Coordinates of C-alpha atoms in Angstrom, one line a residue:
M1 CA -21.1 9.3 4.8
K2 CA -21.3 7.5 8.1
K3 CA -20.2 9.3 11.2
R4 CA -17.4 7.5 13.1
P5 CA -16.6 7.8 16.7
L6 CA -13.7 10.2 17.5
G7 CA -11.7 7.5 19.3
L8 CA -11.9 5.2 16.2
V9 CA -10.8 8.1 14.0
A10 CA -7.9 8.8 16.3
I11 CA -6.8 5.2 16.2
V12 CA -7.0 5.0 12.5
V13 CA -4.9 8.1 12.3
Y14 CA -2.4 6.6 14.7
K15 CA -2.3 3.4 12.7
S16 CA -1.9 5.2 9.4
F17 CA 0.9 7.3 10.8
A18 CA 2.6 4.2 12.2
A19 CA 2.3 2.4 8.8
L20 CA 3.8 5.4 7.0
L21 CA 6.8 5.4 9.4
L22 CA 7.2 1.7 9.0
M23 CA 7.2 1.9 5.2
V24 CA 9.7 4.8 5.2
T25 CA 12.0 2.7 7.6
S26 CA 11.6 -0.4 5.3
I27 CA 12.5 1.6 2.2
A28 CA 15.5 3.2 3.9
L29 CA 16.9 -0.1 5.2
L30 CA 16.5 -1.8 1.8
L31 CA 18.1 1.1 0.0
T32 CA 20.9 1.0 2.6
L33 CA 21.3 -2.6 1.8
K34 CA 21.4 -2.1 -1.9
N35 CA 24.0 0.7 -1.6
Y36 CA 25.8 -0.9 1.4
Q37 CA 29.4 -0.8 -0.2
T38 CA 28.8 2.8 -1.3
L39 CA 27.6 3.8 2.1
E40 CA 30.5 2.0 3.8
A41 CA 33.0 3.8 1.5
F42 CA 31.3 7.1 2.2
S43 CA 31.5 6.6 5.9
E44 CA 35.2 5.9 5.8
N45 CA 35.9 9.1 3.7
Y46 CA 33.3 11.5 5.2
V47 CA 34.6 14.0 7.7
L48 CA 31.9 15.5 9.8
E49 CA 34.0 17.9 11.7
G50 CA 31.5 18.1 14.6
K51 CA 28.8 19.4 12.3
S52 CA 26.2 16.7 12.8
I53 CA 26.5 14.1 15.6
I54 CA 23.3 12.4 14.6
I55 CA 24.6 11.6 11.0
D56 CA 27.8 10.2 12.4
W57 CA 25.8 8.0 14.9
I58 CA 23.5 6.7 12.3
L59 CA 26.3 5.9 9.9
K60 CA 28.2 4.0 12.6
K61 CA 25.1 2.1 13.5
V62 CA 24.2 1.1 10.0
I63 CA 27.7 0.2 9.0
N64 CA 28.1 -2.1 12.0
L65 CA 25.0 -4.0 11.0
N66 CA 25.2 -7.3 9.1
P67 CA 23.7 -7.0 5.6
R68 CA 21.5 -9.9 6.4
T69 CA 20.2 -8.0 9.5
L70 CA 19.5 -5.0 7.2
A71 CA 17.5 -7.2 4.7
F72 CA 15.6 -9.0 7.5
S73 CA 14.8 -5.6 9.2
G74 CA 13.8 -4.0 6.0
I75 CA 11.5 -6.8 4.9
G76 CA 10.0 -7.1 8.4
A77 CA 9.3 -3.5 8.6
G78 CA 7.6 -3.5 5.2
V79 CA 5.4 -6.5 6.1
Y80 CA 4.4 -4.9 9.4
A81 CA 3.6 -1.7 7.5
I82 CA 1.3 -3.6 5.2
I83 CA -0.4 -5.3 8.1
T84 CA -0.8 -1.9 10.0
S85 CA -2.3 -0.3 6.8
I86 CA -4.7 -3.2 6.6
E87 CA -5.6 -2.7 10.3
A88 CA -6.3 1.1 9.6
V89 CA -8.5 0.4 6.6
G90 CA -10.4 -2.3 8.4
L91 CA -10.9 -0.1 11.5
W92 CA -12.1 2.7 9.1
Y93 CA -14.8 0.4 7.7
E94 CA -15.5 -0.8 11.3
K95 CA -14.9 -4.4 10.4
R96 CA -15.0 -6.9 13.2
W97 CA -11.9 -8.8 12.0
A98 CA -9.8 -5.4 12.2
H99 CA -10.8 -5.1 15.8
V100 CA -9.6 -8.6 16.6
L101 CA -6.4 -8.1 14.6
V102 CA -5.6 -4.8 16.4
L103 CA -6.5 -6.2 19.8
G104 CA -4.2 -9.2 19.1
L105 CA -1.2 -7.2 17.9
V106 CA -1.4 -4.5 20.5
G107 CA -2.1 -7.0 23.2
I108 CA 1.0 -9.0 22.2
S109 CA 3.1 -5.8 22.2
I110 CA 2.2 -4.8 25.7
P111 CA 4.4 -7.3 27.6
P112 CA 7.6 -6.4 25.7
E113 CA 6.8 -2.7 26.3
V114 CA 6.6 -3.4 30.0
Y115 CA 9.9 -5.2 29.8
E116 CA 11.5 -2.3 28.0
L117 CA 10.1 0.1 30.6
V118 CA 11.6 -2.1 33.4
R119 CA 15.0 -2.0 31.6
G120 CA 15.0 1.8 31.3
I121 CA 12.4 4.4 31.4
S122 CA 12.2 7.1 28.7
L123 CA 9.4 9.6 27.7
I124 CA 9.0 8.0 24.4
K125 CA 8.6 4.4 25.9
I126 CA 6.1 5.7 28.3
F127 CA 4.2 7.6 25.7
I128 CA 4.0 4.6 23.3
F129 CA 3.1 2.2 26.2
L130 CA 0.2 4.5 27.3
L131 CA -0.9 5.1 23.8
N132 CA -1.1 1.3 23.1
L133 CA -2.9 0.8 26.4
A134 CA -5.5 3.4 25.4
V135 CA -6.0 1.8 22.0
F136 CA -6.4 -1.6 23.6
G137 CA -8.8 -0.4 26.2
Y138 CA -10.9 1.6 23.7
L139 CA -11.2 -1.3 21.3
L140 CA -12.0 -3.7 24.0
R141 CA -14.7 -1.5 25.5
N142 CA -16.2 -0.8 22.0
F143 CA -15.9 -4.2 20.4
P144 CA -18.5 -4.5 17.7
K145 CA -21.4 -6.8 18.5
H146 CA -21.9 -9.9 16.4
P147 CA -24.6 -9.3 13.8
K148 CA -27.6 -11.6 14.1

C-alpha cells in the first residue's frame, strides 16, 4: 500500500467527517419534512419545563421554517455530502481532479467565511476559517505535477 503524506491523510479525514455530518443533516432535514405535521403538533403539546433549552430552541427553529426551505436545505446538504465524499475519495487516490475540485470549493468558501467573521467573531467561525485556509494552502503547495 502506498504511503500518503500526513497532511493529505488529515484532509481526507476532515473531508470524510464533513461529508458524514452533511449526510446526517440532510437525512434529519428530510425526515423533518416528511413528518412536519407530526413535529408541529408535538411542539405545540410538548412541555419542556426547563429541562432542555436546546430541544426547545431546535423545535422553534425547525417549525418556523417553510417546508420548501426544509426540502431545499435537505437536498442541498445531501448533494454537498456526495460531492465532499467524492473529494475525499479522489484525494485518497491522489487524483489531480480532486485537488482542483477541493481547491475550487474551498477557495470559493473563503470570501463568505471572511464576511461571516466581519459580521461576528466566534471560536467556531475562526476555527473553520483557519482550517479551510490550511487545507487550501497545503493543496496549493502540494499540487500534483502533470504527468508527462
